[in-house]
PDB file of C-alpha atoms in Angstrom:
ATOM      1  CA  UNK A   1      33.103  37.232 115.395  1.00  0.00           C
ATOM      2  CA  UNK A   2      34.352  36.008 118.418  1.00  0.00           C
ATOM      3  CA  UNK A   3      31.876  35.148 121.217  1.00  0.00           C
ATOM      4  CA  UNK A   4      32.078  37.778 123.884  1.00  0.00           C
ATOM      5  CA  UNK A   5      28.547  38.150 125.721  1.00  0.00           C
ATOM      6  CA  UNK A   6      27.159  35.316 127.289  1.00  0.00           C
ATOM      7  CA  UNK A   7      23.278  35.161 128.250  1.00  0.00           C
ATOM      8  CA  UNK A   8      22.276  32.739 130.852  1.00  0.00           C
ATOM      9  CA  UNK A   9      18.656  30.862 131.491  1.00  0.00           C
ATOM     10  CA  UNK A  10      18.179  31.261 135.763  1.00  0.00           C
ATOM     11  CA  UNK A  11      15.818  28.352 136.403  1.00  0.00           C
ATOM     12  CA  UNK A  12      17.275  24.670 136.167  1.00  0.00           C
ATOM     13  CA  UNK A  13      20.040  26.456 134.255  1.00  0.00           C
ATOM     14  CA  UNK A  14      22.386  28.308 137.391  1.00  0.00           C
ATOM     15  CA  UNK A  15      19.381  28.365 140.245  1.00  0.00           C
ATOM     16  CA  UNK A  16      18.156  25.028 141.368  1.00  0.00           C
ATOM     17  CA  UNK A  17      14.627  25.507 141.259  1.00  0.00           C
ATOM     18  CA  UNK A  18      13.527  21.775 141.286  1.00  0.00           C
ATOM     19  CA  UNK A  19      15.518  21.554 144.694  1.00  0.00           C
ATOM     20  CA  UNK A  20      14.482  24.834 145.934  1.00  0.00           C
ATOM     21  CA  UNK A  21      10.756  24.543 145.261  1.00  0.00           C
ATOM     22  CA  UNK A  22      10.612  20.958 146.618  1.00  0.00           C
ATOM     23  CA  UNK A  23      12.190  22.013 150.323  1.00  0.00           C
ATOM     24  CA  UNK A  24       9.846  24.803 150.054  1.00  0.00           C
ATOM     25  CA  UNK A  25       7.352  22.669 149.521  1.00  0.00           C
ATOM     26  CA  UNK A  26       7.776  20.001 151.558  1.00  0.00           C
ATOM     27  CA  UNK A  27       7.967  22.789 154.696  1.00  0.00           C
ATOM     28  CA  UNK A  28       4.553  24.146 153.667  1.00  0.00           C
ATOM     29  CA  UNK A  29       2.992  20.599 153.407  1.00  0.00           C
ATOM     30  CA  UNK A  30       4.664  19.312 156.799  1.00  0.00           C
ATOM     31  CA  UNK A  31       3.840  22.748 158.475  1.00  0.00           C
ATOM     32  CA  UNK A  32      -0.073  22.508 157.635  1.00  0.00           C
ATOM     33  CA  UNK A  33      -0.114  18.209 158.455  1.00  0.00           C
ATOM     34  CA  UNK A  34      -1.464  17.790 155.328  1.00  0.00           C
ATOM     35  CA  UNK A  35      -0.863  14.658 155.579  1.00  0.00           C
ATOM     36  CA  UNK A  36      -2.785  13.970 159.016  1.00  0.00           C
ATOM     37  CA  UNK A  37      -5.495  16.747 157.950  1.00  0.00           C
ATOM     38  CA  UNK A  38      -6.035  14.404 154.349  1.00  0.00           C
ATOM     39  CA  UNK A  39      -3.722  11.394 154.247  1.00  0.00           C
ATOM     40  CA  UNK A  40      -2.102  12.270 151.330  1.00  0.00           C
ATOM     41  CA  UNK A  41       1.878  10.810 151.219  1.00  0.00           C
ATOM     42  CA  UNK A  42       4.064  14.196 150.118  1.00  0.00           C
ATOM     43  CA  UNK A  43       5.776  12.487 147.761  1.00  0.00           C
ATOM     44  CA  UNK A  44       3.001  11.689 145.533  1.00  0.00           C
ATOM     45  CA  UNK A  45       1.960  15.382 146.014  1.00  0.00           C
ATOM     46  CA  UNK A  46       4.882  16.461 144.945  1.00  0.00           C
ATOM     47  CA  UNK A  47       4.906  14.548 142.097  1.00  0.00           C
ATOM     48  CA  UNK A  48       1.519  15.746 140.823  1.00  0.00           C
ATOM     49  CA  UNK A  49       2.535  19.342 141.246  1.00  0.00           C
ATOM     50  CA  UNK A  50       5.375  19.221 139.640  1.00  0.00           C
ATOM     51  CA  UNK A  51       3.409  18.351 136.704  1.00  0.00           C
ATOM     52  CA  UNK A  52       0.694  20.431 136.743  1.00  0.00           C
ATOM     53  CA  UNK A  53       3.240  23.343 137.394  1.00  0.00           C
ATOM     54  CA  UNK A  54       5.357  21.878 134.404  1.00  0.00           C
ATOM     55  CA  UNK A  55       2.668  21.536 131.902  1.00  0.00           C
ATOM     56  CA  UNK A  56       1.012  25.283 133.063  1.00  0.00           C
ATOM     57  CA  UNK A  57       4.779  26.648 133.090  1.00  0.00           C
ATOM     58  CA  UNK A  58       4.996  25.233 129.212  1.00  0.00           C
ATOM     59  CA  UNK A  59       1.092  27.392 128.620  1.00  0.00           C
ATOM     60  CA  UNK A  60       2.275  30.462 130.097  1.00  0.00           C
ATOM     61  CA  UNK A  61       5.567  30.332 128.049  1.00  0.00           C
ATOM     62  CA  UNK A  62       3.467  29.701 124.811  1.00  0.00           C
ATOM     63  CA  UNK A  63       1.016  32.644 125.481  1.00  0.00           C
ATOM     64  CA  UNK A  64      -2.019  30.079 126.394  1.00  0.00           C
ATOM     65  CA  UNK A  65      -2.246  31.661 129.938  1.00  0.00           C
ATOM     66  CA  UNK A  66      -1.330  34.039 132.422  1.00  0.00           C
ATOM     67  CA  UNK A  67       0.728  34.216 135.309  1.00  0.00           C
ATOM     68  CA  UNK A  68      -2.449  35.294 137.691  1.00  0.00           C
ATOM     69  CA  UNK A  69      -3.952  31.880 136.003  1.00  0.00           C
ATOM     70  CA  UNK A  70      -0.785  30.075 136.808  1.00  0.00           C
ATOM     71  CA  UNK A  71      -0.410  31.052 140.259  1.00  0.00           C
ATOM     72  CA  UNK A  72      -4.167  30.611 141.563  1.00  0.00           C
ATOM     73  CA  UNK A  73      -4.031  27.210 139.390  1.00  0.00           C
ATOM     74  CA  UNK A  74      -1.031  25.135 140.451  1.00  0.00           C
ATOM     75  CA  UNK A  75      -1.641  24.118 144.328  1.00  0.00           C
ATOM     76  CA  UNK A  76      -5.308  24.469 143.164  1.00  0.00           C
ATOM     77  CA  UNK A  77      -5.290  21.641 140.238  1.00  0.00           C
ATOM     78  CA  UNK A  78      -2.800  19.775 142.802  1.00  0.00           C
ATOM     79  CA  UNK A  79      -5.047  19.786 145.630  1.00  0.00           C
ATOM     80  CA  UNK A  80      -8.235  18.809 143.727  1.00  0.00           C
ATOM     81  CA  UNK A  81      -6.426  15.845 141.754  1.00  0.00           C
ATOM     82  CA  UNK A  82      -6.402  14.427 145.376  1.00  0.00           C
ATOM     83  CA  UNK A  83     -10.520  15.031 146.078  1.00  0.00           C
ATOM     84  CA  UNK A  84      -9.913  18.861 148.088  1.00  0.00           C
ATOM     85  CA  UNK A  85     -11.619  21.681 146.471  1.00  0.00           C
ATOM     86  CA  UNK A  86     -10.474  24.523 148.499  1.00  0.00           C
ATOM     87  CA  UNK A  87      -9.435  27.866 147.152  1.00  0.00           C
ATOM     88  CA  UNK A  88      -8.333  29.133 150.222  1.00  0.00           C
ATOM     89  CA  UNK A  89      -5.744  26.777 150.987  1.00  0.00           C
ATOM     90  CA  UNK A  90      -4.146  26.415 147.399  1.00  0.00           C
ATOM     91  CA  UNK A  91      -3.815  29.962 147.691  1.00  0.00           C
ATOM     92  CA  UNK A  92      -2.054  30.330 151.341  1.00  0.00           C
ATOM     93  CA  UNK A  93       0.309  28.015 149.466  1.00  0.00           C
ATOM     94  CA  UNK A  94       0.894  29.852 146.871  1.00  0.00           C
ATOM     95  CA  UNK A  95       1.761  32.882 148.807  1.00  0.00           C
ATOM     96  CA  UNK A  96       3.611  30.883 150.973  1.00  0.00           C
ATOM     97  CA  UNK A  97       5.262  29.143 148.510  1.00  0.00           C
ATOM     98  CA  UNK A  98       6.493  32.385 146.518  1.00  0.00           C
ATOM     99  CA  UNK A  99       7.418  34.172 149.782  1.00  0.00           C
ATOM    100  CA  UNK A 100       9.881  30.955 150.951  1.00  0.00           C
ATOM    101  CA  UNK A 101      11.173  29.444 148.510  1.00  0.00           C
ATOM    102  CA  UNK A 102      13.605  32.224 148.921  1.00  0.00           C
ATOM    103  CA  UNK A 103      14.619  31.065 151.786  1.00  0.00           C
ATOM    104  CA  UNK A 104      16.479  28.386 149.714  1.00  0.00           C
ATOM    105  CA  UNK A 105      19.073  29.121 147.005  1.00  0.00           C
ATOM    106  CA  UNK A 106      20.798  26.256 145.923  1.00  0.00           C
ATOM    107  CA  UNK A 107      22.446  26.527 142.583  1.00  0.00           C
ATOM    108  CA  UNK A 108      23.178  23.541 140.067  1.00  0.00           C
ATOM    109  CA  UNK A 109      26.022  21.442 140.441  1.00  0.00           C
ATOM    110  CA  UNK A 110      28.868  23.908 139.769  1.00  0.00           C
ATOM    111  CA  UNK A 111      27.255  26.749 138.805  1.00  0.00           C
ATOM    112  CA  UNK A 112      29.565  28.951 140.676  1.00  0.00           C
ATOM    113  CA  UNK A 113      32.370  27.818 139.541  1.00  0.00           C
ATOM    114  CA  UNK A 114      31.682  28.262 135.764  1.00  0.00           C
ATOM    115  CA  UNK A 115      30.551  31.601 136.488  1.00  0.00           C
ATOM    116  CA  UNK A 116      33.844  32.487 138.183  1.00  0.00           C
ATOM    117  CA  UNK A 117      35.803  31.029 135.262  1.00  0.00           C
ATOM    118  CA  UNK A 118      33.860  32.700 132.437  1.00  0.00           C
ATOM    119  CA  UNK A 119      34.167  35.980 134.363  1.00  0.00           C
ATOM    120  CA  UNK A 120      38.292  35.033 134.573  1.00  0.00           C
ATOM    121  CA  UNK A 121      37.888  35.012 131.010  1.00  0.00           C
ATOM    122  CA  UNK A 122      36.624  38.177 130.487  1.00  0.00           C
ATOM    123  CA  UNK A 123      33.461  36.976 129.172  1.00  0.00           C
ATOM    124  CA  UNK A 124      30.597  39.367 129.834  1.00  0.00           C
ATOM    125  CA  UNK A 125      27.463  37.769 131.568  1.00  0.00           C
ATOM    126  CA  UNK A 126      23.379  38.230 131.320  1.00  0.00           C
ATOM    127  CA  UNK A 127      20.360  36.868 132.433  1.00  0.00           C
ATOM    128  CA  UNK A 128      17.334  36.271 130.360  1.00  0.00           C
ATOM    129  CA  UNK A 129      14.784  34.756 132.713  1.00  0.00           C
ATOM    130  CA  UNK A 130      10.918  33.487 132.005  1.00  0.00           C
ATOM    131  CA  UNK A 131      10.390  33.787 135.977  1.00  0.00           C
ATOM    132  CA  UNK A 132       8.763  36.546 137.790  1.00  0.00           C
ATOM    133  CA  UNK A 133       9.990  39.774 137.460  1.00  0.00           C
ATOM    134  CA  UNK A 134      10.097  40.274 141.468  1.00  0.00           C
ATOM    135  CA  UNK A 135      11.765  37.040 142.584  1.00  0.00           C
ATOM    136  CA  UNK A 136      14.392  36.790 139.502  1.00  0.00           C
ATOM    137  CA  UNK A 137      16.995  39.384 140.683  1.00  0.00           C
ATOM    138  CA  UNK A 138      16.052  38.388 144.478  1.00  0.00           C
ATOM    139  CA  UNK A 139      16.880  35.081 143.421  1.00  0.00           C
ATOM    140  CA  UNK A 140      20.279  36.310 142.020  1.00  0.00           C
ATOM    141  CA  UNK A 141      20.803  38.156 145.217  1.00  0.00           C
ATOM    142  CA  UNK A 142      20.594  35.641 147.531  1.00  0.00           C
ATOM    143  CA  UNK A 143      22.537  32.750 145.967  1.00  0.00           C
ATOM    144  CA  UNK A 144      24.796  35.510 145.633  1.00  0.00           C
ATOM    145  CA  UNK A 145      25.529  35.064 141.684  1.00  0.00           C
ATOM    146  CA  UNK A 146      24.412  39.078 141.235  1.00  0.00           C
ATOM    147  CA  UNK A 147      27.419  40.194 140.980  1.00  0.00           C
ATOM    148  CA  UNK A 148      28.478  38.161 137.869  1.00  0.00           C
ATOM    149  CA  UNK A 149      26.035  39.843 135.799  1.00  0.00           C
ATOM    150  CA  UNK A 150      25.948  43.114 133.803  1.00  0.00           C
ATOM    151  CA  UNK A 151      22.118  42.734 132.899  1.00  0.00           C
ATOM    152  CA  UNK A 152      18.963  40.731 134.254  1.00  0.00           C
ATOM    153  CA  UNK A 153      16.095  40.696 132.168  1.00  0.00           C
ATOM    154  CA  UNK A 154      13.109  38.731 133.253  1.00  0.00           C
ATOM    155  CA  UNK A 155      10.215  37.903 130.972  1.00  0.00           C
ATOM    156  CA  UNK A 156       7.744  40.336 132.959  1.00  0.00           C
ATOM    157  CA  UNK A 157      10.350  43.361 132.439  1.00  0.00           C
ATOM    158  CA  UNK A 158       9.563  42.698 128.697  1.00  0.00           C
ATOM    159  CA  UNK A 159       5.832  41.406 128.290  1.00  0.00           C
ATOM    160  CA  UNK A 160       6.536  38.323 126.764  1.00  0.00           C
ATOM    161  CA  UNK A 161       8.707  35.331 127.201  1.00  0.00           C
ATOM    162  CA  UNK A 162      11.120  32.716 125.733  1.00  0.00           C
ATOM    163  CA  UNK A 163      10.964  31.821 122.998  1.00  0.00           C
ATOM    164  CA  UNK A 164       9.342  35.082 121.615  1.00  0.00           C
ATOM    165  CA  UNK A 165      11.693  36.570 119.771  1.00  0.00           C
ATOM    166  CA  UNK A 166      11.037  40.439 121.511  1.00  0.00           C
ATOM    167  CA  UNK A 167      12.716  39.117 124.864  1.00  0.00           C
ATOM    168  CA  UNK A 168      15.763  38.184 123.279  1.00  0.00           C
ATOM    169  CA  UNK A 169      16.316  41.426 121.127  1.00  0.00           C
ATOM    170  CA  UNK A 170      15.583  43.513 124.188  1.00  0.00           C
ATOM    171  CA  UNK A 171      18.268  41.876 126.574  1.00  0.00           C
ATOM    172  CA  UNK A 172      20.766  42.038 123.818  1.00  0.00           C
ATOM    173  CA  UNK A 173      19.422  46.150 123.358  1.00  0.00           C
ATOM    174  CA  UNK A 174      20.217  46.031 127.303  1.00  0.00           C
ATOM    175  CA  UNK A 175      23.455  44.488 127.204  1.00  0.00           C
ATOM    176  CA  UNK A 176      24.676  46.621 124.284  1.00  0.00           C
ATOM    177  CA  UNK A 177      25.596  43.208 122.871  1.00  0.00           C
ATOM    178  CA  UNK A 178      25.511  42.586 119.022  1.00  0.00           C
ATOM    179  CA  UNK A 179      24.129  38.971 117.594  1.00  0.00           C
ATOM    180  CA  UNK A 180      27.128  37.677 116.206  1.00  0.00           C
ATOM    181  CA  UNK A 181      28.972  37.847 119.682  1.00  0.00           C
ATOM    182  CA  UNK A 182      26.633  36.428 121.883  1.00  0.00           C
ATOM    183  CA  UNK A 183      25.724  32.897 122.955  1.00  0.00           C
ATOM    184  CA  UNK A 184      22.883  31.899 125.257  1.00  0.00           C
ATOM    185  CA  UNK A 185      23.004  28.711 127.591  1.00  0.00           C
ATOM    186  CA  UNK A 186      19.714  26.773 128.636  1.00  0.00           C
ATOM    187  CA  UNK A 187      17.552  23.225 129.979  1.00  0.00           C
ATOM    188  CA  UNK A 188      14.619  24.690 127.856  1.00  0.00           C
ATOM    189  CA  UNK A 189      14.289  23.204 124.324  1.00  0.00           C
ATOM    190  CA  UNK A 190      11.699  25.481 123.072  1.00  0.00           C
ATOM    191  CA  UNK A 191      12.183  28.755 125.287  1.00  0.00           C
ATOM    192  CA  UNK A 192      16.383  28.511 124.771  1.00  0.00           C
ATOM    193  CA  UNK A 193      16.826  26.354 122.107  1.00  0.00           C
ATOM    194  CA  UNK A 194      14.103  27.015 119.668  1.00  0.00           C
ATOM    195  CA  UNK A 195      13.866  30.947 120.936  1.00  0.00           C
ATOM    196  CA  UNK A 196      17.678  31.254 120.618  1.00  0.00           C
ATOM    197  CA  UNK A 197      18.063  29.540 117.196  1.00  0.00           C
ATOM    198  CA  UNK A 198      14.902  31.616 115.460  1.00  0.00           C
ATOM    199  CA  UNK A 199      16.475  34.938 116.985  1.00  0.00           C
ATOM    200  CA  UNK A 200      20.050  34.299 115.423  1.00  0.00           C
ATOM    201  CA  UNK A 201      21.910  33.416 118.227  1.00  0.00           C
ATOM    202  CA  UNK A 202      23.986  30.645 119.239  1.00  0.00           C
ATOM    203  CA  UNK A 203      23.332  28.316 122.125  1.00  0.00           C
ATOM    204  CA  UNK A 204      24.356  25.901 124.041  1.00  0.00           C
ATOM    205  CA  UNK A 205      21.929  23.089 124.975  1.00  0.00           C
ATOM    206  CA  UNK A 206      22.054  22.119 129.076  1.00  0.00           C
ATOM    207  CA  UNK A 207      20.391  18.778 128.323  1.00  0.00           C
ATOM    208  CA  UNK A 208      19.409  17.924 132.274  1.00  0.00           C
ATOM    209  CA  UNK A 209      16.778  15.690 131.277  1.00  0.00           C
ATOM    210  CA  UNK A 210      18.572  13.510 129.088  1.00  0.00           C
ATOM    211  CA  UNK A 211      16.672  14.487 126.220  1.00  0.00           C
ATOM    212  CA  UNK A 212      19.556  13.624 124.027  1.00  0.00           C
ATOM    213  CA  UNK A 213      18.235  15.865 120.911  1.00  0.00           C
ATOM    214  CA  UNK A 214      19.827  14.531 117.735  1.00  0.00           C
ATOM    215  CA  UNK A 215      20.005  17.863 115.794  1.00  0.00           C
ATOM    216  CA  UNK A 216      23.303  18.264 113.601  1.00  0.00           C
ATOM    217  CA  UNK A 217      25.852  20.328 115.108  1.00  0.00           C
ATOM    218  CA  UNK A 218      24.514  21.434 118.411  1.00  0.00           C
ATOM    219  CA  UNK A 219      26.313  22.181 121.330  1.00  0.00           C
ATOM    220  CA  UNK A 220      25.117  19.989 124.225  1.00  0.00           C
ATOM    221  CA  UNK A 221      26.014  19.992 127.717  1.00  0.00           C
ATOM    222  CA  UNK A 222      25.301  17.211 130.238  1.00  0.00           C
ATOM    223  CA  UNK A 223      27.172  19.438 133.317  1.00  0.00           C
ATOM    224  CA  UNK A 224      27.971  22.831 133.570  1.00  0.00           C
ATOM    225  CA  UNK A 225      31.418  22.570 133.957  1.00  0.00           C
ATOM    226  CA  UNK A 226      31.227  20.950 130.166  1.00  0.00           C
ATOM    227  CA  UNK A 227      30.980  24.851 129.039  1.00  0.00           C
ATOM    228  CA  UNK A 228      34.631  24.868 129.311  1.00  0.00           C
ATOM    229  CA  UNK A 229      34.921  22.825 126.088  1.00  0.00           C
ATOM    230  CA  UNK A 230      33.039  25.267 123.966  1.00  0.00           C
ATOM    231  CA  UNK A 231      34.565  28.479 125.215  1.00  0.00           C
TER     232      UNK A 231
END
């Protein structure tokens, strides 16, 4: 059957969240002199969150924690690698950090384009998103992608997230979309890949981090624009 619904992954995928949460970020850190306050260079901040948030990101998607534990852990795990033990100021960045970082909406490298030729091609587009369920369609909004989309889901709509199995059948239930005629495109090996391929739908690898997978028959894609050679 030929491929007529296409689900997308928001983070890393369309919405530049690496970018977006490092300007955030980086306007926090300069705003509160954390370096004067604690000598600590930004850089090598960033560098430790982005790994704590990446590794706690990976436990929340595997149903080892919470979001609550996520979100009172990640400036919290950052700040103490670094000798500051102080609750009260990983959390005003976490509130601050959720609250702005929609005040940046870069997308990947020519994710608006793609979108506007799939849509020429009558394709019909969805979102199936492990973010928050009150920043993913805000997100949408304000990078001004909406509009391209019959359906959002986001993980917290559902209960559970990529790769469960439930999150997939749900968005398809949403967007009236049958298996057979549906493709979903991702940077997540496990949540789109994996999740994707135990559901029974095809996908299309986004391979950002040169991860270079070497399973048989695979669609990979190094650039979004790359889509173009697979429908």
């Amino acid at each position: 059957m030929k491929i007529q619904h296409i689900f997308f992954d928001l983070d890393n995928t369309l919405w530049d969240h690496r970018k977006n949460a490092y300007l955030t970020i980086k306007d926090l850190f300069d705003k509160e002199e954390i370096t004067l306050r604690y000598n600590i260079d930004f850089e090598e901040f960033h560098s430790v969150y982005h790994e704590i948030n990446e590794r706690l990101w990976e436990q929340i998607r595997d149903g080892e924690i919470d979001k609550d534990y996520l979100r009172k852990h990640r400036f919290y795990d950052t700040f103490k690698h670094f000798g500051i033990d102080d609750l009260d100021l990983s959390m005003f960045f976490e509130e601050h950090f959720l609250d702005k970082i929609l005040n940046y909406n870069h997308l990947v490298e020519s994710a608006d384009v793609i979108l506007e030729y799939l849509k020429s091609k009558n394709y019909t587009l969805h979102i199936i998103s492990n973010g928050f369920q009150e920043v993913t369609e805000r997100k949408c909004i304000l990078s001004k992608i909406d509009h391209y989309f019959n359906t959002i889901t986001s993980a917290d709509s559902v209960g559970v997230r990529k790769p469960n199995p439930e999150i997939f059948e749900y968005s398809l239930n949403l967007a009236k979309a049958q298996k057979e005629e549906s493709i979903l495109i991702g940077d997540d090996w496990i949540a789109d890949v994996v999740g994707a391929q135990n559901f029974g739908i095809d996908v299309i690898f986004f391979d950002v981090l040169n991860e270079n997978p070497k399973q048989e028959n695979l669609k990979i894609i190094k650039h979004l624009l790359q889509i173009k050679g697979y429908l």
